[in-house]
Amino acid sequence: LKNNKMKQNNLIEDKSNSTPSNDMVNELTINVFGNTIQVSESVNDFVIIPELETFMQKINPVQYEVLTDDIKKNGIHSPIIYIALNDKKLVVDGHIRLRIAKELKIEDFPQHEALEPLNSIEEVKVWMVKNQCQRRNLSKNVRVRIAYALKDSIAEIAQQNLVKAGKNEVVVNKVDTLEELAKIAGVSRTTIARFQSVLEKGTEEVKHKMLDGEISINNAYQEVKDIEQNVSEPQVIVKDILKNNYSMIHSFKEGTAMMKSGDLDCILIVSKGKESMVEETNLKTGLMVID
């Protein structure tokens, strides 16, 4: 039993390395939207594929054990949701619950089919995220983080639309990626844009605080803007007081390169807040402001 638990824990932590047993390899494949895909788990007519199982947030071994104990005591209440593909049921929600059901040999559990028309793996991923975001107990930060995971999928759908348009097929919707993510998360497009800005420009500390829900997306965005303003502020101050022979530089390396090219005669380094003490000079001077 201990060895089985360890095997299951390893599977949860790194599902990408999991493979079916040798005697089942030839059987565990399924045709999904025209592609033959390896199945990572099969329970009766239910099948799980790795790409969908690992798409949403992973569960750690402790959480898995807690959920297993709860299902032992109370059974499975949330249904396993699937889409019908020929004679198989492709799981789109409830992958972990289904694995636990197999482990505990539970054969009777709630299930229902996702009836929304889905025509590609990317569309399935969009459905999965929408389903997660509809859960009322999720905070705005979590909804946005989950929805943002769809950025590439939404972009892929947009690309498919362009291809259709090139073939003179009717494109039902032109996709604005950020707008679509905003609709899924139930927030404004501005919130998604700010979330993206923090991921691209924020410090690791600010990003982690936002992703962990310690600070709001708006507050994280404001911290990024404050940092940007503080970086550019010396340039604004210096611009007002510098004479023609001064040039703003951002690093000693930049300054030495400009000296070698003849654009500067010397470099002057001043502390932030001391810019007003800079005096006029006849030398071509590079000014670097440091904290």
PDB file of C-alpha atoms in Angstrom:
ATOM      1  CA  LEU A   1       0.000   0.000   0.000  1.00  0.00           C
ATOM      2  CA  LYS A   2       2.861   2.368   0.863  1.00  0.00           C
ATOM      3  CA  ASN A   3       4.507   1.693  -2.496  1.00  0.00           C
ATOM      4  CA  ASN A   4       1.204   2.338  -4.277  1.00  0.00           C
ATOM      5  CA  LYS A   5       0.858   5.659  -2.459  1.00  0.00           C
ATOM      6  CA  MET A   6       4.384   6.683  -3.428  1.00  0.00           C
ATOM      7  CA  LYS A   7       3.675   5.751  -7.034  1.00  0.00           C
ATOM      8  CA  GLN A   8       0.472   7.811  -7.031  1.00  0.00           C
ATOM      9  CA  ASN A   9       2.250  10.798  -5.449  1.00  0.00           C
ATOM     10  CA  ASN A  10       4.952  10.725  -8.100  1.00  0.00           C
ATOM     11  CA  LEU A  11       2.271  10.598 -10.760  1.00  0.00           C
ATOM     12  CA  ILE A  12       0.612  13.707  -9.350  1.00  0.00           C
ATOM     13  CA  GLU A  13       3.835  15.670  -9.057  1.00  0.00           C
ATOM     14  CA  ASP A  14       5.091  14.864 -12.553  1.00  0.00           C
ATOM     15  CA  LYS A  15       2.369  13.460 -14.766  1.00  0.00           C
ATOM     16  CA  SER A  16       4.365  14.197 -17.895  1.00  0.00           C
ATOM     17  CA  ASN A  17       6.585  11.212 -17.092  1.00  0.00           C
ATOM     18  CA  SER A  18       3.713   8.805 -16.474  1.00  0.00           C
ATOM     19  CA  THR A  19       3.161   6.038 -19.027  1.00  0.00           C
ATOM     20  CA  PRO A  20       0.637   3.216 -19.147  1.00  0.00           C
ATOM     21  CA  SER A  21       1.774  -0.335 -18.494  1.00  0.00           C
ATOM     22  CA  ASN A  22       3.255  -2.199 -21.457  1.00  0.00           C
ATOM     23  CA  ASP A  23       0.278  -4.539 -21.831  1.00  0.00           C
ATOM     24  CA  MET A  24      -2.083  -1.561 -22.216  1.00  0.00           C
ATOM     25  CA  VAL A  25      -0.067   0.751 -24.486  1.00  0.00           C
ATOM     26  CA  ASN A  26      -1.717  -0.387 -27.723  1.00  0.00           C
ATOM     27  CA  GLU A  27      -5.221  -0.070 -26.247  1.00  0.00           C
ATOM     28  CA  LEU A  28      -4.908   3.302 -24.497  1.00  0.00           C
ATOM     29  CA  THR A  29      -5.258   5.709 -27.395  1.00  0.00           C
ATOM     30  CA  ILE A  30      -8.208   7.809 -28.453  1.00  0.00           C
ATOM     31  CA  ASN A  31      -9.070   9.855 -31.502  1.00  0.00           C
ATOM     32  CA  VAL A  32      -9.577  13.443 -30.346  1.00  0.00           C
ATOM     33  CA  PHE A  33     -10.686  15.890 -33.033  1.00  0.00           C
ATOM     34  CA  GLY A  34      -8.863  13.925 -35.711  1.00  0.00           C
ATOM     35  CA  ASN A  35      -5.668  13.285 -33.709  1.00  0.00           C
ATOM     36  CA  THR A  36      -4.661  10.001 -32.103  1.00  0.00           C
ATOM     37  CA  ILE A  37      -3.681  10.783 -28.511  1.00  0.00           C
ATOM     38  CA  GLN A  38      -2.203   8.561 -25.810  1.00  0.00           C
ATOM     39  CA  VAL A  39      -4.480   7.974 -22.832  1.00  0.00           C
ATOM     40  CA  SER A  40      -2.943   8.309 -19.370  1.00  0.00           C
ATOM     41  CA  GLU A  41      -5.837   6.689 -17.493  1.00  0.00           C
ATOM     42  CA  SER A  42      -8.938   4.694 -18.378  1.00  0.00           C
ATOM     43  CA  VAL A  43     -11.826   3.868 -16.061  1.00  0.00           C
ATOM     44  CA  ASN A  44     -14.532   1.850 -17.773  1.00  0.00           C
ATOM     45  CA  ASP A  45     -15.567   4.106 -20.681  1.00  0.00           C
ATOM     46  CA  PHE A  46     -13.961   7.238 -19.178  1.00  0.00           C
ATOM     47  CA  VAL A  47     -10.558   8.312 -20.494  1.00  0.00           C
ATOM     48  CA  ILE A  48      -8.046  10.919 -19.351  1.00  0.00           C
ATOM     49  CA  ILE A  49      -5.437  12.489 -21.625  1.00  0.00           C
ATOM     50  CA  PRO A  50      -2.310  14.180 -20.196  1.00  0.00           C
ATOM     51  CA  GLU A  51      -2.734  17.522 -21.986  1.00  0.00           C
ATOM     52  CA  LEU A  52      -6.073  18.201 -20.302  1.00  0.00           C
ATOM     53  CA  GLU A  53      -5.200  16.638 -16.956  1.00  0.00           C
ATOM     54  CA  THR A  54      -2.101  18.808 -16.486  1.00  0.00           C
ATOM     55  CA  PHE A  55      -3.616  21.968 -17.982  1.00  0.00           C
ATOM     56  CA  MET A  56      -5.280  23.157 -14.782  1.00  0.00           C
ATOM     57  CA  GLN A  57      -3.551  23.647 -11.435  1.00  0.00           C
ATOM     58  CA  LYS A  58      -1.943  20.475 -10.096  1.00  0.00           C
ATOM     59  CA  ILE A  59      -2.857  18.923  -6.773  1.00  0.00           C
ATOM     60  CA  ASN A  60      -0.039  18.121  -4.376  1.00  0.00           C
ATOM     61  CA  PRO A  61       0.276  14.786  -2.510  1.00  0.00           C
ATOM     62  CA  VAL A  62      -1.087  16.187   0.768  1.00  0.00           C
ATOM     63  CA  GLN A  63      -4.167  17.620  -0.958  1.00  0.00           C
ATOM     64  CA  TYR A  64      -4.633  14.339  -2.792  1.00  0.00           C
ATOM     65  CA  GLU A  65      -4.597  12.393   0.467  1.00  0.00           C
ATOM     66  CA  VAL A  66      -7.074  14.794   2.094  1.00  0.00           C
ATOM     67  CA  LEU A  67      -9.422  14.509  -0.893  1.00  0.00           C
ATOM     68  CA  THR A  68      -9.094  10.715  -0.850  1.00  0.00           C
ATOM     69  CA  ASP A  69     -10.012  10.570   2.841  1.00  0.00           C
ATOM     70  CA  ASP A  70     -12.999  12.840   2.240  1.00  0.00           C
ATOM     71  CA  ILE A  71     -14.247  10.698  -0.636  1.00  0.00           C
ATOM     72  CA  LYS A  72     -13.831   7.565   1.516  1.00  0.00           C
ATOM     73  CA  LYS A  73     -16.103   9.110   4.148  1.00  0.00           C
ATOM     74  CA  ASN A  74     -18.563  11.109   2.063  1.00  0.00           C
ATOM     75  CA  GLY A  75     -18.380   9.769  -1.467  1.00  0.00           C
ATOM     76  CA  ILE A  76     -18.104  11.798  -4.686  1.00  0.00           C
ATOM     77  CA  HIS A  77     -20.619  14.634  -4.906  1.00  0.00           C
ATOM     78  CA  SER A  78     -19.260  16.828  -7.704  1.00  0.00           C
ATOM     79  CA  PRO A  79     -19.897  15.103 -11.041  1.00  0.00           C
ATOM     80  CA  ILE A  80     -17.252  13.925 -13.455  1.00  0.00           C
ATOM     81  CA  ILE A  81     -17.847  16.011 -16.585  1.00  0.00           C
ATOM     82  CA  TYR A  82     -16.995  14.612 -20.002  1.00  0.00           C
ATOM     83  CA  ILE A  83     -17.463  15.097 -23.718  1.00  0.00           C
ATOM     84  CA  ALA A  84     -18.598  12.124 -25.763  1.00  0.00           C
ATOM     85  CA  LEU A  85     -16.157  10.921 -28.410  1.00  0.00           C
ATOM     86  CA  ASN A  86     -17.565   7.884 -30.191  1.00  0.00           C
ATOM     87  CA  ASP A  87     -17.856   5.191 -27.513  1.00  0.00           C
ATOM     88  CA  LYS A  88     -15.567   6.966 -25.012  1.00  0.00           C
ATOM     89  CA  LYS A  89     -16.073   9.749 -22.481  1.00  0.00           C
ATOM     90  CA  LEU A  90     -13.198  12.230 -22.509  1.00  0.00           C
ATOM     91  CA  VAL A  91     -12.908  13.765 -19.020  1.00  0.00           C
ATOM     92  CA  VAL A  92     -12.823  17.575 -18.978  1.00  0.00           C
ATOM     93  CA  ASP A  93     -13.475  18.097 -15.260  1.00  0.00           C
ATOM     94  CA  GLY A  94     -12.851  15.738 -12.361  1.00  0.00           C
ATOM     95  CA  HIS A  95      -9.619  14.039 -13.403  1.00  0.00           C
ATOM     96  CA  ILE A  96      -8.379  13.624  -9.823  1.00  0.00           C
ATOM     97  CA  ARG A  97     -11.792  12.503  -8.519  1.00  0.00           C
ATOM     98  CA  LEU A  98     -11.899   9.840 -11.225  1.00  0.00           C
ATOM     99  CA  ARG A  99      -8.417   8.577 -10.318  1.00  0.00           C
ATOM    100  CA  ILE A 100      -9.448   8.348  -6.677  1.00  0.00           C
ATOM    101  CA  ALA A 101     -12.653   6.544  -7.640  1.00  0.00           C
ATOM    102  CA  LYS A 102     -10.567   3.945  -9.466  1.00  0.00           C
ATOM    103  CA  GLU A 103      -8.176   3.621  -6.556  1.00  0.00           C
ATOM    104  CA  LEU A 104     -11.043   3.122  -4.082  1.00  0.00           C
ATOM    105  CA  LYS A 105     -12.926   0.871  -6.537  1.00  0.00           C
ATOM    106  CA  ILE A 106     -15.923   3.225  -6.575  1.00  0.00           C
ATOM    107  CA  GLU A 107     -18.024   2.419  -9.637  1.00  0.00           C
ATOM    108  CA  ASP A 108     -21.112   4.538  -8.968  1.00  0.00           C
ATOM    109  CA  PHE A 109     -20.437   8.277  -9.071  1.00  0.00           C
ATOM    110  CA  PRO A 110     -22.203  11.351 -10.495  1.00  0.00           C
ATOM    111  CA  GLN A 111     -21.407  12.273 -14.081  1.00  0.00           C
ATOM    112  CA  HIS A 112     -22.777  14.414 -16.858  1.00  0.00           C
ATOM    113  CA  GLU A 113     -21.913  15.414 -20.385  1.00  0.00           C
ATOM    114  CA  ALA A 114     -20.709  18.887 -21.354  1.00  0.00           C
ATOM    115  CA  LEU A 115     -23.225  19.806 -24.030  1.00  0.00           C
ATOM    116  CA  GLU A 116     -21.481  22.935 -25.353  1.00  0.00           C
ATOM    117  CA  PRO A 117     -20.174  22.298 -28.906  1.00  0.00           C
ATOM    118  CA  LEU A 118     -16.401  21.841 -28.711  1.00  0.00           C
ATOM    119  CA  ASN A 119     -14.355  21.378 -31.863  1.00  0.00           C
ATOM    120  CA  SER A 120     -10.714  21.424 -30.747  1.00  0.00           C
ATOM    121  CA  ILE A 121      -8.464  20.863 -27.748  1.00  0.00           C
ATOM    122  CA  GLU A 122      -8.074  24.646 -27.443  1.00  0.00           C
ATOM    123  CA  GLU A 123     -11.838  25.068 -27.210  1.00  0.00           C
ATOM    124  CA  VAL A 124     -11.948  22.347 -24.558  1.00  0.00           C
ATOM    125  CA  LYS A 125      -9.354  24.251 -22.524  1.00  0.00           C
ATOM    126  CA  VAL A 126     -11.456  27.418 -22.801  1.00  0.00           C
ATOM    127  CA  TRP A 127     -14.463  25.476 -21.536  1.00  0.00           C
ATOM    128  CA  MET A 128     -12.446  24.057 -18.630  1.00  0.00           C
ATOM    129  CA  VAL A 129     -11.322  27.497 -17.493  1.00  0.00           C
ATOM    130  CA  LYS A 130     -14.828  28.957 -17.833  1.00  0.00           C
ATOM    131  CA  ASN A 131     -16.109  26.102 -15.698  1.00  0.00           C
ATOM    132  CA  GLN A 132     -13.508  26.838 -13.010  1.00  0.00           C
ATOM    133  CA  CYS A 133     -14.122  30.596 -13.039  1.00  0.00           C
ATOM    134  CA  GLN A 134     -17.844  30.113 -12.478  1.00  0.00           C
ATOM    135  CA  ARG A 135     -17.180  28.734  -9.023  1.00  0.00           C
ATOM    136  CA  ARG A 136     -18.270  31.395  -6.569  1.00  0.00           C
ATOM    137  CA  ASN A 137     -15.549  30.864  -3.967  1.00  0.00           C
ATOM    138  CA  LEU A 138     -12.720  31.968  -6.282  1.00  0.00           C
ATOM    139  CA  SER A 139     -11.187  35.406  -5.705  1.00  0.00           C
ATOM    140  CA  LYS A 140     -10.656  37.873  -8.547  1.00  0.00           C
ATOM    141  CA  ASN A 141      -6.885  37.231  -8.491  1.00  0.00           C
ATOM    142  CA  VAL A 142      -7.411  33.476  -8.844  1.00  0.00           C
ATOM    143  CA  ARG A 143     -10.010  33.858 -11.613  1.00  0.00           C
ATOM    144  CA  VAL A 144      -7.694  36.139 -13.587  1.00  0.00           C
ATOM    145  CA  ARG A 145      -4.703  33.841 -13.037  1.00  0.00           C
ATOM    146  CA  ILE A 146      -6.672  30.803 -14.231  1.00  0.00           C
ATOM    147  CA  ALA A 147      -8.120  32.667 -17.207  1.00  0.00           C
ATOM    148  CA  TYR A 148      -4.719  34.076 -18.206  1.00  0.00           C
ATOM    149  CA  ALA A 149      -3.494  30.511 -18.677  1.00  0.00           C
ATOM    150  CA  LEU A 150      -5.725  30.539 -21.767  1.00  0.00           C
ATOM    151  CA  LYS A 151      -3.782  33.335 -23.462  1.00  0.00           C
ATOM    152  CA  ASP A 152      -2.074  31.003 -25.943  1.00  0.00           C
ATOM    153  CA  SER A 153      -5.254  29.004 -26.567  1.00  0.00           C
ATOM    154  CA  ILE A 154      -7.269  32.149 -27.308  1.00  0.00           C
ATOM    155  CA  ALA A 155      -4.501  33.348 -29.619  1.00  0.00           C
ATOM    156  CA  GLU A 156      -4.572  29.963 -31.386  1.00  0.00           C
ATOM    157  CA  ILE A 157      -8.326  30.246 -31.912  1.00  0.00           C
ATOM    158  CA  ALA A 158      -7.795  33.748 -33.279  1.00  0.00           C
ATOM    159  CA  GLN A 159      -5.195  32.367 -35.693  1.00  0.00           C
ATOM    160  CA  GLN A 160      -7.608  29.658 -36.801  1.00  0.00           C
ATOM    161  CA  ASN A 161     -10.180  32.369 -37.495  1.00  0.00           C
ATOM    162  CA  LEU A 162      -7.673  34.189 -39.683  1.00  0.00           C
ATOM    163  CA  VAL A 163      -6.979  30.987 -41.588  1.00  0.00           C
ATOM    164  CA  LYS A 164     -10.706  30.510 -42.144  1.00  0.00           C
ATOM    165  CA  ALA A 165     -10.987  34.072 -43.373  1.00  0.00           C
ATOM    166  CA  GLY A 166      -8.146  33.395 -45.813  1.00  0.00           C
ATOM    167  CA  LYS A 167     -10.118  30.463 -47.192  1.00  0.00           C
ATOM    168  CA  ASN A 168     -13.181  32.698 -47.623  1.00  0.00           C
ATOM    169  CA  GLU A 169     -14.971  30.874 -44.834  1.00  0.00           C
ATOM    170  CA  VAL A 170     -17.258  32.874 -42.566  1.00  0.00           C
ATOM    171  CA  VAL A 171     -15.485  33.984 -39.369  1.00  0.00           C
ATOM    172  CA  VAL A 172     -18.139  34.235 -36.692  1.00  0.00           C
ATOM    173  CA  ASN A 173     -16.055  36.135 -34.156  1.00  0.00           C
ATOM    174  CA  LYS A 174     -12.913  38.193 -34.480  1.00  0.00           C
ATOM    175  CA  VAL A 175     -10.993  37.507 -31.299  1.00  0.00           C
ATOM    176  CA  ASP A 176      -9.553  40.181 -29.008  1.00  0.00           C
ATOM    177  CA  THR A 177      -7.432  38.015 -26.695  1.00  0.00           C
ATOM    178  CA  LEU A 178      -7.492  40.311 -23.649  1.00  0.00           C
ATOM    179  CA  GLU A 179     -11.209  40.991 -24.074  1.00  0.00           C
ATOM    180  CA  GLU A 180     -11.953  37.265 -24.234  1.00  0.00           C
ATOM    181  CA  LEU A 181      -9.857  36.577 -21.135  1.00  0.00           C
ATOM    182  CA  ALA A 182     -11.694  39.385 -19.322  1.00  0.00           C
ATOM    183  CA  LYS A 183     -15.077  37.858 -20.161  1.00  0.00           C
ATOM    184  CA  ILE A 184     -13.979  34.444 -18.921  1.00  0.00           C
ATOM    185  CA  ALA A 185     -12.611  35.816 -15.634  1.00  0.00           C
ATOM    186  CA  GLY A 186     -15.561  38.146 -15.127  1.00  0.00           C
ATOM    187  CA  VAL A 187     -13.401  41.278 -14.936  1.00  0.00           C
ATOM    188  CA  SER A 188     -12.676  44.306 -17.110  1.00  0.00           C
ATOM    189  CA  ARG A 189     -10.235  44.260 -19.997  1.00  0.00           C
ATOM    190  CA  THR A 190      -8.189  46.838 -18.077  1.00  0.00           C
ATOM    191  CA  THR A 191      -7.739  44.380 -15.203  1.00  0.00           C
ATOM    192  CA  ILE A 192      -6.386  41.720 -17.567  1.00  0.00           C
ATOM    193  CA  ALA A 193      -4.074  44.271 -19.202  1.00  0.00           C
ATOM    194  CA  ARG A 194      -2.769  45.330 -15.787  1.00  0.00           C
ATOM    195  CA  PHE A 195      -2.266  41.696 -14.752  1.00  0.00           C
ATOM    196  CA  GLN A 196      -0.228  41.146 -17.912  1.00  0.00           C
ATOM    197  CA  SER A 197       1.780  44.318 -17.303  1.00  0.00           C
ATOM    198  CA  VAL A 198       2.744  43.138 -13.805  1.00  0.00           C
ATOM    199  CA  LEU A 199       3.847  39.755 -15.163  1.00  0.00           C
ATOM    200  CA  GLU A 200       5.968  41.447 -17.831  1.00  0.00           C
ATOM    201  CA  LYS A 201       7.447  44.346 -15.843  1.00  0.00           C
ATOM    202  CA  GLY A 202       6.995  43.632 -12.141  1.00  0.00           C
ATOM    203  CA  THR A 203       9.660  42.454  -9.724  1.00  0.00           C
ATOM    204  CA  GLU A 204       9.551  38.827  -8.647  1.00  0.00           C
ATOM    205  CA  GLU A 205       8.301  39.931  -5.228  1.00  0.00           C
ATOM    206  CA  VAL A 206       5.401  41.936  -6.652  1.00  0.00           C
ATOM    207  CA  LYS A 207       4.462  39.143  -9.068  1.00  0.00           C
ATOM    208  CA  HIS A 208       4.422  36.517  -6.321  1.00  0.00           C
ATOM    209  CA  LYS A 209       2.341  38.731  -4.041  1.00  0.00           C
ATOM    210  CA  MET A 210      -0.210  39.260  -6.796  1.00  0.00           C
ATOM    211  CA  LEU A 211      -0.346  35.600  -7.828  1.00  0.00           C
ATOM    212  CA  ASP A 212      -0.666  34.486  -4.192  1.00  0.00           C
ATOM    213  CA  GLY A 213      -3.449  37.006  -3.585  1.00  0.00           C
ATOM    214  CA  GLU A 214      -1.530  39.011  -0.984  1.00  0.00           C
ATOM    215  CA  ILE A 215      -2.147  42.211  -2.947  1.00  0.00           C
ATOM    216  CA  SER A 216      -4.777  43.091  -5.540  1.00  0.00           C
ATOM    217  CA  ILE A 217      -4.010  43.289  -9.241  1.00  0.00           C
ATOM    218  CA  ASN A 218      -4.556  47.044  -9.175  1.00  0.00           C
ATOM    219  CA  ASN A 219      -2.175  47.508  -6.240  1.00  0.00           C
ATOM    220  CA  ALA A 220       0.458  45.338  -7.918  1.00  0.00           C
ATOM    221  CA  TYR A 221       0.098  47.386 -11.098  1.00  0.00           C
ATOM    222  CA  GLN A 222       0.471  50.615  -9.128  1.00  0.00           C
ATOM    223  CA  GLU A 223       3.669  49.309  -7.515  1.00  0.00           C
ATOM    224  CA  VAL A 224       5.061  48.623 -11.001  1.00  0.00           C
ATOM    225  CA  LYS A 225       4.089  52.114 -12.139  1.00  0.00           C
ATOM    226  CA  ASP A 226       5.665  53.649  -9.033  1.00  0.00           C
ATOM    227  CA  ILE A 227       8.921  51.819  -9.711  1.00  0.00           C
ATOM    228  CA  GLU A 228       8.887  52.961 -13.339  1.00  0.00           C
ATOM    229  CA  GLN A 229       8.219  56.530 -12.245  1.00  0.00           C
ATOM    230  CA  ASN A 230      11.041  56.469  -9.713  1.00  0.00           C
ATOM    231  CA  VAL A 231      13.437  55.200 -12.373  1.00  0.00           C
ATOM    232  CA  SER A 232      12.465  57.894 -14.841  1.00  0.00           C
ATOM    233  CA  GLU A 233      12.070  60.689 -12.293  1.00  0.00           C
ATOM    234  CA  PRO A 234      15.768  61.682 -12.196  1.00  0.00           C
ATOM    235  CA  GLN A 235      15.665  62.106 -15.970  1.00  0.00           C
ATOM    236  CA  VAL A 236      12.770  64.543 -15.630  1.00  0.00           C
ATOM    237  CA  ILE A 237      14.519  66.501 -12.906  1.00  0.00           C
ATOM    238  CA  VAL A 238      17.842  66.546 -14.737  1.00  0.00           C
ATOM    239  CA  LYS A 239      16.215  67.615 -17.971  1.00  0.00           C
ATOM    240  CA  ASP A 240      15.092  70.823 -16.292  1.00  0.00           C
ATOM    241  CA  ILE A 241      18.489  71.739 -14.828  1.00  0.00           C
ATOM    242  CA  LEU A 242      21.018  70.330 -17.277  1.00  0.00           C
ATOM    243  CA  LYS A 243      22.820  72.536 -19.728  1.00  0.00           C
ATOM    244  CA  ASN A 244      23.682  71.586 -23.291  1.00  0.00           C
ATOM    245  CA  ASN A 245      26.932  69.793 -22.406  1.00  0.00           C
ATOM    246  CA  TYR A 246      25.245  67.157 -20.215  1.00  0.00           C
ATOM    247  CA  SER A 247      23.813  63.828 -21.367  1.00  0.00           C
ATOM    248  CA  MET A 248      21.841  61.424 -19.179  1.00  0.00           C
ATOM    249  CA  ILE A 249      23.372  57.928 -19.003  1.00  0.00           C
ATOM    250  CA  HIS A 250      22.000  54.835 -17.287  1.00  0.00           C
ATOM    251  CA  SER A 251      25.160  52.854 -16.607  1.00  0.00           C
ATOM    252  CA  PHE A 252      28.919  53.263 -16.323  1.00  0.00           C
ATOM    253  CA  LYS A 253      29.303  50.872 -19.261  1.00  0.00           C
ATOM    254  CA  GLU A 254      27.136  53.122 -21.420  1.00  0.00           C
ATOM    255  CA  GLY A 255      29.173  56.154 -20.365  1.00  0.00           C
ATOM    256  CA  THR A 256      32.557  54.581 -21.119  1.00  0.00           C
ATOM    257  CA  ALA A 257      31.299  53.478 -24.547  1.00  0.00           C
ATOM    258  CA  MET A 258      30.251  57.073 -25.288  1.00  0.00           C
ATOM    259  CA  MET A 259      33.666  58.334 -24.116  1.00  0.00           C
ATOM    260  CA  LYS A 260      35.427  55.915 -26.466  1.00  0.00           C
ATOM    261  CA  SER A 261      33.282  57.135 -29.360  1.00  0.00           C
ATOM    262  CA  GLY A 262      34.045  60.767 -28.522  1.00  0.00           C
ATOM    263  CA  ASP A 263      30.468  61.641 -27.516  1.00  0.00           C
ATOM    264  CA  LEU A 264      31.538  62.295 -23.907  1.00  0.00           C
ATOM    265  CA  ASP A 265      34.595  63.777 -22.262  1.00  0.00           C
ATOM    266  CA  CYS A 266      33.841  62.552 -18.759  1.00  0.00           C
ATOM    267  CA  ILE A 267      31.265  60.926 -16.483  1.00  0.00           C
ATOM    268  CA  LEU A 268      29.686  62.525 -13.405  1.00  0.00           C
ATOM    269  CA  ILE A 269      27.897  60.304 -10.878  1.00  0.00           C
ATOM    270  CA  VAL A 270      25.539  61.941  -8.363  1.00  0.00           C
ATOM    271  CA  SER A 271      23.188  60.624  -5.701  1.00  0.00           C
ATOM    272  CA  LYS A 272      19.458  60.792  -6.298  1.00  0.00           C
ATOM    273  CA  GLY A 273      18.173  64.109  -4.941  1.00  0.00           C
ATOM    274  CA  LYS A 274      21.504  65.882  -5.491  1.00  0.00           C
ATOM    275  CA  GLU A 275      20.919  66.635  -9.168  1.00  0.00           C
ATOM    276  CA  SER A 276      20.381  70.326  -8.444  1.00  0.00           C
ATOM    277  CA  MET A 277      24.034  70.635  -7.330  1.00  0.00           C
ATOM    278  CA  VAL A 278      25.269  69.925 -10.864  1.00  0.00           C
ATOM    279  CA  GLU A 279      27.204  72.941 -12.157  1.00  0.00           C
ATOM    280  CA  GLU A 280      27.687  74.187 -15.680  1.00  0.00           C
ATOM    281  CA  THR A 281      30.634  72.804 -17.586  1.00  0.00           C
ATOM    282  CA  ASN A 282      32.363  73.139 -20.949  1.00  0.00           C
ATOM    283  CA  LEU A 283      33.015  69.391 -21.079  1.00  0.00           C
ATOM    284  CA  LYS A 284      30.719  66.913 -22.725  1.00  0.00           C
ATOM    285  CA  THR A 285      29.586  65.174 -19.533  1.00  0.00           C
ATOM    286  CA  GLY A 286      27.587  62.022 -18.985  1.00  0.00           C
ATOM    287  CA  LEU A 287      25.427  62.251 -15.839  1.00  0.00           C
ATOM    288  CA  MET A 288      24.427  59.100 -13.995  1.00  0.00           C
ATOM    289  CA  VAL A 289      22.025  59.321 -11.038  1.00  0.00           C
ATOM    290  CA  ILE A 290      22.123  56.521  -8.463  1.00  0.00           C
ATOM    291  CA  ASP A 291      20.104  55.781  -5.309  1.00  0.00           C
TER     292      ASP A 291
END
